Short mmCIF file of C-alpha atoms in Angstrom, two decimals:
data_model
loop_
_atom_site.label_atom_id
_atom_site.label_comp_id
_atom_site.label_asym_id
_atom_site.label_seq_id
_atom_site.Cartn_x
_atom_site.Cartn_y
_atom_site.Cartn_z
CA MET A 1 -55.83 -38.53 67.31
CA GLY A 2 -52.14 -39.02 66.35
CA GLY A 3 -52.82 -42.59 65.35
CA ALA A 4 -55.76 -41.52 63.14
CA ASN A 5 -53.67 -38.83 61.46
CA GLN A 6 -50.91 -41.35 60.77
CA THR A 7 -53.21 -43.92 59.22
CA ALA A 8 -54.82 -41.24 57.03
CA VAL A 9 -51.63 -41.20 54.81
CA THR A 10 -51.92 -44.14 52.43
CA GLU A 11 -49.54 -42.97 49.73
CA TYR A 12 -46.72 -40.47 49.22
CA VAL A 13 -45.61 -38.12 46.45
CA LEU A 14 -41.95 -38.11 45.59
CA LEU A 15 -40.93 -34.65 44.34
CA GLY A 16 -37.54 -35.60 42.85
CA LEU A 17 -36.44 -32.68 40.63
CA HIS A 18 -39.99 -31.39 40.01
CA GLY A 19 -40.06 -28.85 37.25
CA HIS A 20 -36.68 -29.85 35.76
CA HIS A 21 -37.77 -32.37 33.12
CA ASN A 22 -34.68 -32.08 30.85
CA LEU A 23 -32.35 -32.64 33.84
CA GLU A 24 -34.42 -35.65 34.92
CA MET A 25 -34.09 -37.12 31.42
CA ALA A 26 -30.32 -36.69 31.56
CA LEU A 27 -30.27 -38.31 35.00
CA PHE A 28 -32.41 -41.15 33.71
CA VAL A 29 -29.92 -42.03 30.98
CA LEU A 30 -26.92 -41.61 33.31
CA CYS A 31 -28.41 -43.52 36.28
CA LEU A 32 -29.64 -46.39 34.01
CA GLY A 33 -26.09 -46.80 32.58
CA ILE A 34 -24.52 -46.74 36.06
CA TYR A 35 -27.15 -49.07 37.56
CA SER A 36 -26.56 -51.55 34.71
CA MET A 37 -22.78 -51.37 35.24
CA ASN A 38 -23.38 -51.95 39.03
CA MET A 39 -25.45 -55.07 38.35
CA LEU A 40 -23.07 -56.49 35.80
CA GLY A 41 -19.90 -55.71 37.76
CA ASN A 42 -21.05 -56.91 41.18
CA GLY A 43 -22.77 -59.97 39.57
CA LEU A 44 -19.38 -60.79 37.86
CA LEU A 45 -17.61 -60.64 41.21
CA ILE A 46 -20.09 -63.06 42.81
CA GLY A 47 -19.91 -65.35 39.81
CA LEU A 48 -16.08 -65.40 39.84
CA ASN A 49 -16.14 -66.16 43.58
CA VAL A 50 -18.40 -69.19 42.90
CA LEU A 51 -16.59 -70.51 39.84
CA ASP A 52 -12.93 -69.89 40.57
CA PRO A 53 -11.35 -72.09 43.38
CA ARG A 54 -8.54 -69.53 43.79
CA LEU A 55 -11.20 -67.11 45.17
CA HIS A 56 -12.55 -69.51 47.75
CA SER A 57 -11.05 -67.61 50.74
CA PRO A 58 -12.48 -65.39 53.53
CA MET A 59 -11.54 -62.16 51.72
CA TYR A 60 -13.55 -63.05 48.61
CA PHE A 61 -16.36 -64.49 50.72
CA PHE A 62 -16.82 -61.08 52.37
CA LEU A 63 -16.35 -59.36 49.01
CA SER A 64 -19.27 -61.40 47.63
CA ASN A 65 -21.32 -60.32 50.59
CA LEU A 66 -20.42 -56.73 49.83
CA SER A 67 -21.42 -57.18 46.16
CA ILE A 68 -24.86 -58.58 47.25
CA VAL A 69 -25.37 -55.54 49.55
CA ASP A 70 -24.50 -53.19 46.67
CA ILE A 71 -26.88 -54.96 44.29
CA CYS A 72 -29.69 -55.07 46.74
CA GLY A 73 -29.07 -51.56 48.06
CA THR A 74 -29.27 -49.87 44.65
CA SER A 75 -32.11 -52.17 43.51
CA SER A 76 -34.22 -51.12 46.52
CA PHE A 77 -34.87 -47.68 45.03
CA THR A 78 -33.18 -47.22 41.59
CA PRO A 79 -35.67 -49.10 39.35
CA PHE A 80 -38.64 -47.33 40.94
CA MET A 81 -36.78 -44.01 40.69
CA LEU A 82 -35.97 -44.53 36.98
CA VAL A 83 -39.68 -45.21 36.27
CA ASN A 84 -40.61 -42.02 38.14
CA PHE A 85 -38.26 -39.99 35.93
CA LEU A 86 -40.57 -40.78 33.04
CA LYS A 87 -43.83 -40.04 34.89
CA ALA A 88 -45.49 -36.77 35.70
CA GLN A 89 -47.08 -38.09 38.94
CA ARG A 90 -44.66 -39.85 41.28
CA ILE A 91 -46.75 -41.85 43.70
CA ILE A 92 -45.55 -44.54 46.13
CA SER A 93 -47.76 -46.52 48.38
CA PHE A 94 -47.29 -46.44 52.20
CA PRO A 95 -46.06 -50.07 52.34
CA GLY A 96 -43.75 -49.40 49.41
CA CYS A 97 -42.31 -46.31 51.02
CA ALA A 98 -41.83 -48.11 54.36
CA LEU A 99 -40.07 -51.04 52.64
CA GLN A 100 -37.86 -48.70 50.66
CA MET A 101 -36.78 -46.76 53.74
CA TYR A 102 -36.18 -50.02 55.63
CA LEU A 103 -34.04 -51.67 52.97
CA THR A 104 -31.90 -48.58 52.19
CA LEU A 105 -31.10 -48.01 55.82
CA ALA A 106 -30.53 -51.72 56.59
CA LEU A 107 -28.22 -52.35 53.64
CA GLY A 108 -26.23 -49.16 54.33
CA SER A 109 -25.64 -50.22 57.96
CA THR A 110 -24.69 -53.76 56.80
CA GLU A 111 -22.07 -52.35 54.40
CA CYS A 112 -20.39 -50.40 57.20
CA LEU A 113 -20.13 -53.61 59.29
CA LEU A 114 -18.88 -55.73 56.34
CA LEU A 115 -16.12 -53.19 55.69
CA VAL A 116 -14.83 -53.47 59.21
CA VAL A 117 -14.97 -57.29 59.09
CA MET A 118 -12.91 -57.17 55.82
CA ALA A 119 -10.36 -54.89 57.54
CA TYR A 120 -10.12 -57.49 60.34
CA ASP A 121 -9.59 -60.23 57.83
CA ARG A 122 -6.69 -58.22 56.23
CA TYR A 123 -5.23 -57.52 59.69
CA VAL A 124 -5.14 -61.22 60.60
CA ALA A 125 -3.72 -62.17 57.24
CA ILE A 126 -0.79 -59.73 57.48
CA CYS A 127 -0.19 -59.40 61.18
CA GLN A 128 -0.95 -62.96 62.36
CA PRO A 129 -0.52 -65.14 59.21
CA LEU A 130 0.22 -68.35 61.15
CA ARG A 131 -3.05 -68.11 63.03
CA TYR A 132 -5.08 -67.09 59.97
CA PRO A 133 -6.68 -70.57 59.32
CA GLU A 134 -7.69 -70.72 62.96
CA LEU A 135 -9.00 -67.16 63.38
CA MET A 136 -10.73 -67.02 59.94
CA SER A 137 -12.24 -70.48 59.74
CA GLY A 138 -15.32 -71.03 57.64
CA GLN A 139 -17.57 -71.07 60.69
CA THR A 140 -16.10 -67.82 62.05
CA CYS A 141 -16.53 -66.11 58.66
CA MET A 142 -20.13 -67.22 58.39
CA LEU A 143 -20.81 -65.98 61.93
CA MET A 144 -19.34 -62.58 61.21
CA ALA A 145 -21.30 -62.24 57.94
CA VAL A 146 -24.58 -63.28 59.67
CA LEU A 147 -23.90 -60.78 62.48
CA SER A 148 -23.28 -57.98 60.04
CA TRP A 149 -26.48 -58.59 58.18
CA GLY A 150 -28.47 -59.18 61.33
CA ILE A 151 -27.31 -56.07 63.15
CA GLY A 152 -27.87 -53.90 60.04
CA PHE A 153 -31.39 -55.18 59.54
CA ALA A 154 -32.26 -55.00 63.25
CA ASN A 155 -31.03 -51.41 63.38
CA SER A 156 -33.19 -50.43 60.44
CA LEU A 157 -36.21 -52.26 61.97
CA LEU A 158 -35.82 -50.18 65.15
CA HIS A 159 -35.68 -46.91 63.19
CA SER A 160 -38.66 -47.94 61.04
CA ILE A 161 -40.80 -48.65 64.08
CA VAL A 162 -40.10 -45.37 65.80
CA THR A 163 -40.42 -43.43 62.55
CA TRP A 164 -43.83 -44.77 61.45
CA ARG A 165 -45.28 -44.34 64.99
CA LEU A 166 -44.94 -40.54 64.55
CA PRO A 167 -48.00 -38.51 63.55
CA PHE A 168 -47.86 -37.15 60.02
CA CYS A 169 -51.09 -35.16 59.98
CA GLY A 170 -51.77 -35.86 56.31
CA HIS A 171 -48.45 -34.62 55.03
CA ASN A 172 -47.40 -36.87 52.21
CA VAL A 173 -45.03 -34.98 49.87
CA ILE A 174 -41.48 -36.20 50.24
CA ASN A 175 -38.83 -33.82 48.90
CA HIS A 176 -36.51 -36.55 47.56
CA PHE A 177 -36.13 -39.16 44.85
CA PHE A 178 -37.01 -42.00 47.25
CA CYS A 179 -38.20 -42.60 50.84
CA GLU A 180 -34.94 -41.67 52.61
CA ILE A 181 -35.37 -41.62 56.40
CA LEU A 182 -34.37 -37.94 56.94
CA ALA A 183 -36.81 -36.81 54.19
CA VAL A 184 -39.61 -38.90 55.78
CA LEU A 185 -38.93 -37.43 59.26
CA GLN A 186 -39.41 -33.89 57.83
CA LEU A 187 -43.06 -34.78 57.23
CA ALA A 188 -43.79 -35.54 60.90
CA CYS A 189 -45.90 -33.01 62.78
CA GLY A 190 -44.80 -34.39 66.20
CA ASP A 191 -41.59 -34.22 68.25
CA ILE A 192 -38.79 -36.01 66.40
CA SER A 193 -35.99 -35.28 69.00
CA PHE A 194 -35.95 -38.96 70.05
CA ASN A 195 -35.64 -40.05 66.38
CA GLU A 196 -32.73 -37.63 65.85
CA LEU A 197 -30.99 -38.87 68.97
CA LEU A 198 -31.45 -42.47 67.90
CA LEU A 199 -30.05 -41.69 64.41
CA MET A 200 -27.05 -39.96 65.97
CA VAL A 201 -26.34 -42.91 68.31
CA SER A 202 -26.66 -45.46 65.51
CA THR A 203 -24.49 -43.38 63.20
CA VAL A 204 -21.75 -43.31 65.87
CA VAL A 205 -22.07 -47.00 66.63
CA LEU A 206 -22.51 -48.38 63.11
CA SER A 207 -20.54 -45.83 61.04
CA MET A 208 -17.98 -43.97 63.11
CA THR A 209 -16.98 -46.89 65.30
CA PRO A 210 -16.31 -49.19 62.30
CA LEU A 211 -14.33 -46.44 60.75
CA LEU A 212 -12.19 -46.11 63.87
CA LEU A 213 -11.58 -49.83 63.98
CA ILE A 214 -10.70 -49.86 60.29
CA CYS A 215 -8.12 -47.06 60.84
CA LEU A 216 -6.75 -48.99 63.79
CA SER A 217 -6.44 -52.16 61.78
CA TYR A 218 -4.52 -50.34 59.02
CA ILE A 219 -2.16 -48.77 61.54
CA PHE A 220 -1.18 -52.24 62.70
CA ILE A 221 -1.08 -53.48 59.02
CA LEU A 222 1.16 -50.61 57.96
CA ALA A 223 3.46 -51.21 60.91
CA ALA A 224 3.73 -54.91 59.96
CA ILE A 225 4.38 -54.10 56.29
CA LEU A 226 7.17 -51.69 57.13
CA ARG A 227 8.90 -54.47 59.12
CA VAL A 228 9.14 -56.61 55.95
CA PRO A 229 12.81 -56.46 54.88
CA SER A 230 12.39 -56.64 51.06
CA ALA A 231 10.68 -53.99 48.87
CA ALA A 232 9.03 -56.75 46.85
CA GLY A 233 7.66 -58.30 50.05
CA ARG A 234 6.26 -54.95 51.15
CA ARG A 235 4.56 -54.41 47.81
CA LYS A 236 3.02 -57.87 47.81
CA ALA A 237 1.74 -57.44 51.37
CA PHE A 238 0.20 -54.03 50.64
CA SER A 239 -1.36 -55.20 47.36
CA THR A 240 -3.50 -57.72 49.25
CA CYS A 241 -5.27 -54.92 51.11
CA SER A 242 -5.05 -51.91 48.76
CA ALA A 243 -8.28 -52.62 47.07
CA HIS A 244 -10.25 -52.77 50.35
CA LEU A 245 -8.53 -49.60 51.58
CA THR A 246 -9.59 -47.84 48.37
CA VAL A 247 -13.17 -48.94 48.79
CA VAL A 248 -13.18 -47.68 52.41
CA VAL A 249 -11.79 -44.28 51.32
CA VAL A 250 -14.50 -43.96 48.58
CA PHE A 251 -17.36 -45.11 50.84
CA TYR A 252 -16.58 -42.93 53.81
CA GLY A 253 -15.27 -40.10 51.67
CA THR A 254 -18.65 -39.73 49.87
CA ILE A 255 -20.55 -40.05 53.22
CA SER A 256 -18.38 -37.29 54.76
CA PHE A 257 -18.84 -35.03 51.69
CA MET A 258 -22.58 -35.55 51.70
CA TYR A 259 -23.25 -35.01 55.44
CA PHE A 260 -20.51 -32.69 56.57
CA LYS A 261 -20.21 -30.23 53.69
CA PRO A 262 -21.85 -26.77 54.00
CA LYS A 263 -25.55 -26.95 53.01
CA ALA A 264 -26.02 -26.02 49.35
CA LYS A 265 -28.04 -22.93 48.49
CA ASP A 266 -29.80 -24.92 45.81
CA PRO A 267 -31.80 -27.74 47.42
CA TYR A 268 -31.66 -29.68 44.18
CA LEU A 269 -27.93 -29.99 44.48
CA ASP A 270 -28.15 -31.87 47.79
CA LYS A 271 -30.65 -34.31 46.26
CA ILE A 272 -28.38 -34.92 43.25
CA ILE A 273 -25.37 -35.49 45.55
CA ALA A 274 -27.39 -37.99 47.60
CA LEU A 275 -28.54 -39.69 44.47
CA PHE A 276 -25.02 -40.17 43.14
CA TYR A 277 -23.87 -41.48 46.52
CA GLY A 278 -26.64 -44.11 46.38
CA VAL A 279 -26.12 -45.04 42.69
CA VAL A 280 -22.47 -44.34 41.76
CA THR A 281 -20.55 -45.54 44.84
CA PRO A 282 -21.81 -49.19 44.76
CA SER A 283 -20.76 -49.46 41.07
CA LEU A 284 -17.19 -48.44 41.84
CA ASN A 285 -16.36 -51.55 44.04
CA PRO A 286 -16.11 -54.03 41.07
CA ILE A 287 -13.96 -51.56 39.13
CA ILE A 288 -11.61 -51.01 42.12
CA TYR A 289 -11.23 -54.72 42.81
CA SER A 290 -10.74 -55.52 39.11
CA LEU A 291 -7.98 -52.94 38.75
CA ARG A 292 -6.25 -53.39 42.10
CA ASN A 293 -6.43 -57.19 42.67
CA ALA A 294 -4.30 -59.58 40.70
CA GLU A 295 -6.34 -62.66 41.58
CA VAL A 296 -9.63 -61.04 40.45
CA LYS A 297 -7.96 -59.92 37.20
CA ALA A 298 -6.61 -63.40 36.58
CA ALA A 299 -10.03 -64.98 37.30
CA THR A 300 -11.73 -62.49 34.93
CA ARG A 301 -9.26 -63.31 32.15
CA ALA A 302 -9.78 -67.04 32.72
CA LEU A 303 -13.57 -66.56 32.60
CA PHE A 304 -13.60 -64.56 29.36
CA GLY A 305 -10.95 -66.77 27.84
CA GLY A 306 -13.12 -69.82 28.39
CA ASP A 307 -10.60 -71.54 30.72
CA LEU A 308 -12.66 -71.16 33.87
CA LEU A 309 -15.80 -72.68 32.43
CA SER A 310 -13.82 -75.46 30.67
CA ARG A 311 -12.30 -76.44 34.04
CA LYS A 312 -15.83 -76.54 35.57
CA MET A 313 -17.40 -78.65 32.78
CA PRO A 314 -15.43 -81.89 33.57
CA CYS A 315 -16.50 -81.56 37.21
CA PHE A 316 -20.21 -81.13 36.23
CA SER A 317 -19.99 -84.14 33.81
CA CYS A 318 -18.22 -86.20 36.46
CA CYS A 319 -21.00 -85.42 38.99
CA SER A 320 -23.68 -86.28 36.44
CA THR A 321 -21.96 -89.58 35.61
CA THR A 322 -21.69 -90.48 39.25
CA ALA A 323 -25.37 -89.67 39.79
CA SER A 324 -26.32 -91.80 36.80
CA GLY A 325 -24.30 -94.70 38.10
CA ARG A 326 -26.03 -94.48 41.44
CA ILE A 327 -29.54 -94.42 39.81
CA GLY A 328 -28.56 -97.40 37.62
#
């Protein structure tokens, strides 16, 4: 009977801010601008990492992974949400809802793990600089990145399986802008205590534990920086990790505000806060790294000044000449 009730739901209705058309139009313009900035900013960071040899290091390799997560995470729900702002009927198919929930949860988990890997990279660079090439080799960096993505997506797969096995008894109205897992669980007409326990365990393991490890890394980093004799040396050492620390504070600060604040009397306010967490936070990372990191600023100036592309063009022409010689 439970299985029949579950398969009876073939599509879902996303309420969003139903009945507040003017507010939705304002959110449409604002979210479209922020989403465009997110795509351009994170795309620029990825492009700089590919083009500029000065950025071919573990720190910028993980930063590129973080930018990919931010692009994919917002793209998993923002375009569909923007279209829905302009429509009276907000319908999403069951496969579309399942995919949206899976991707948002997977990419959020992956971002938590990437942030702790980036903290470890900064710890090794400052506290064990002589062993940095050994501990952060290309193979090790690739393994840590693959594990971060793999664990994040495996965690989301587990939650998706146990969520969609629940009976929904024909309930199909989701009180949110997109298929967020907590909003989907509210539709279930069966016992969700196991799902809640699983969510709590994964939150502790994949969110709180990384935060604890990040704090521990920065305690060691701060102790190492304070031992540097010159003020200029201390500033240089701290500048290499200040951007990452700022991203961590913004990421976990918004999560804490969203989940640990007193519940708002107006339910629309909670949805708007969740929306801004999903759309605004990923767009801040390129701004933070552009403002706080001298190497990224130098690479950006070189790109827009034409120096970066002009240095690449001889390499491309050399490669094409070599290839032509081999064919001849």
